[in-house]
Amino acid sequence: MRDQRRKAWMTILQLISNLLWVVGLVVGLSGFYLLLDYRQSSIYFSHIYIILPAVLALCSAVLLVVSGFLGSLKRIEDSPILQGLFVYLLVVVFCLESTASVLAYFHSTKLDSELASLAGVFQEYTGSSQDPKSLAVDVTQEELQCCGVHDYRDWLDTSWFNVTGGELVPYSCCNSSFPSCNGTVGQPWKLNTQGCQVKLEISFQFLLDLIIWCSPAVFLVELVMFVILGQLMRDQPLRKYQELNK
């Protein structure tokens, strides 16, 4: 009866270990896409600290995958060393995820101030594809379908707008639904209506929220793991005693 119960616990452990891989994949993707978004928009940020949650999430993802592999091993049932290593990895993952979650929450409340350099980058726009700042602005406006910092009217106060004769905003402001758009402010309905700051904040907020909510998910999975490991470790001395007396 005890052996059957032990086998049942072991089966559950192996199944939940597969869940660790899934959680690790989600955590890893959230960190990866946060790094990717930062790489494309780094010129708008005043510092690089926002990538810390992403780095910690990626480290957690790697350890979650390793933990899932250990938990799926049949040998873990009778190996105190593997069990100890498994518990150690889960504790490290919990610490990393908790720290990533706290940092992600902190940065999610500071996105507006962290994007303070955005307006300055738009002011320095030259329209040249050789200029990194101008290229970044065009890529951002095209990919996020936005125009200006808050809306297209932000371009009216830039030196580039004056150079064009006070008639045009960058072509990257054009709404893709209007192929005939040439960036003229006389036809504002052909331009993207939302500003880029809002779009950037929404994009980063989603990824930061994902990292935040991954932390309780990891905690719940690990809690179940600890309960199962506790049952296996409690039965282990009795099983060895029975084997010695056979």
mmCIF file with all atom_site columns, C-alpha atoms in Angstrom, residues 40-45 117-141 155 160 170 172 196:
data_model
loop_
_atom_site.group_PDB
_atom_site.id
_atom_site.type_symbol
_atom_site.label_atom_id
_atom_site.label_alt_id
_atom_site.label_comp_id
_atom_site.label_asym_id
_atom_site.label_entity_id
_atom_site.label_seq_id
_atom_site.pdbx_PDB_ins_code
_atom_site.Cartn_x
_atom_site.Cartn_y
_atom_site.Cartn_z
_atom_site.occupancy
_atom_site.B_iso_or_equiv
_atom_site.pdbx_formal_charge
_atom_site.auth_seq_id
_atom_site.auth_comp_id
_atom_site.auth_asym_id
_atom_site.auth_atom_id
_atom_site.pdbx_PDB_model_num
ATOM 1  C CA . GLN A 1 40  ? 14.815 48.573 -29.953 1.00 0.00 ? 40  GLN A CA 1
ATOM 2  C CA . SER A 1 41  ? 13.833 51.474 -27.679 1.00 0.00 ? 41  SER A CA 1
ATOM 3  C CA . SER A 1 42  ? 16.922 51.914 -25.488 1.00 0.00 ? 42  SER A CA 1
ATOM 4  C CA . ILE A 1 43  ? 17.572 55.369 -26.935 1.00 0.00 ? 43  ILE A CA 1
ATOM 5  C CA . TYR A 1 44  ? 14.423 56.642 -25.188 1.00 0.00 ? 44  TYR A CA 1
ATOM 6  C CA . PHE A 1 45  ? 15.372 55.452 -21.690 1.00 0.00 ? 45  PHE A CA 1
ATOM 7  C CA . SER A 1 117 ? 14.287 61.185 -22.930 1.00 0.00 ? 117 SER A CA 1
ATOM 8  C CA . LEU A 1 118 ? 11.626 60.427 -25.538 1.00 0.00 ? 118 LEU A CA 1
ATOM 9  C CA . ALA A 1 119 ? 10.688 64.060 -26.182 1.00 0.00 ? 119 ALA A CA 1
ATOM 10 C CA . GLY A 1 120 ? 14.337 65.058 -26.577 1.00 0.00 ? 120 GLY A CA 1
ATOM 11 C CA . VAL A 1 121 ? 14.959 62.338 -29.169 1.00 0.00 ? 121 VAL A CA 1
ATOM 12 C CA . PHE A 1 122 ? 11.961 63.524 -31.219 1.00 0.00 ? 122 PHE A CA 1
ATOM 13 C CA . GLN A 1 123 ? 13.230 67.112 -31.020 1.00 0.00 ? 123 GLN A CA 1
ATOM 14 C CA . GLU A 1 124 ? 16.568 66.020 -32.531 1.00 0.00 ? 124 GLU A CA 1
ATOM 15 C CA . TYR A 1 125 ? 14.932 64.276 -35.496 1.00 0.00 ? 125 TYR A CA 1
ATOM 16 C CA . THR A 1 126 ? 16.632 65.070 -38.818 1.00 0.00 ? 126 THR A CA 1
ATOM 17 C CA . GLY A 1 127 ? 14.904 62.633 -41.186 1.00 0.00 ? 127 GLY A CA 1
ATOM 18 C CA . SER A 1 128 ? 18.226 61.050 -42.163 1.00 0.00 ? 128 SER A CA 1
ATOM 19 C CA . SER A 1 129 ? 18.409 57.252 -42.248 1.00 0.00 ? 129 SER A CA 1
ATOM 20 C CA . GLN A 1 130 ? 22.075 57.606 -41.229 1.00 0.00 ? 130 GLN A CA 1
ATOM 21 C CA . ASP A 1 131 ? 21.120 59.267 -37.960 1.00 0.00 ? 131 ASP A CA 1
ATOM 22 C CA . PRO A 1 132 ? 20.491 56.599 -35.236 1.00 0.00 ? 132 PRO A CA 1
ATOM 23 C CA . LYS A 1 133 ? 17.975 58.767 -33.390 1.00 0.00 ? 133 LYS A CA 1
ATOM 24 C CA . SER A 1 134 ? 15.992 59.604 -36.509 1.00 0.00 ? 134 SER A CA 1
ATOM 25 C CA . LEU A 1 135 ? 16.022 55.970 -37.582 1.00 0.00 ? 135 LEU A CA 1
ATOM 26 C CA . ALA A 1 136 ? 14.811 54.900 -34.136 1.00 0.00 ? 136 ALA A CA 1
ATOM 27 C CA . VAL A 1 137 ? 11.959 57.419 -34.288 1.00 0.00 ? 137 VAL A CA 1
ATOM 28 C CA . ASP A 1 138 ? 10.834 56.223 -37.727 1.00 0.00 ? 138 ASP A CA 1
ATOM 29 C CA . VAL A 1 139 ? 11.001 52.552 -36.725 1.00 0.00 ? 139 VAL A CA 1
ATOM 30 C CA . THR A 1 140 ? 9.036  53.241 -33.548 1.00 0.00 ? 140 THR A CA 1
ATOM 31 C CA . GLN A 1 141 ? 6.317  55.212 -35.347 1.00 0.00 ? 141 GLN A CA 1
ATOM 32 C CA . TRP A 1 155 ? 5.963  67.669 -34.463 1.00 0.00 ? 155 TRP A CA 1
ATOM 33 C CA . TRP A 1 160 ? 12.582 69.479 -38.537 1.00 0.00 ? 160 TRP A CA 1
ATOM 34 C CA . PRO A 1 170 ? 7.604  62.319 -40.953 1.00 0.00 ? 170 PRO A CA 1
ATOM 35 C CA . SER A 1 172 ? 6.412  57.198 -40.671 1.00 0.00 ? 172 SER A CA 1
ATOM 36 C CA . CYS A 1 196 ? 4.363  56.946 -29.123 1.00 0.00 ? 196 CYS A CA 1
#
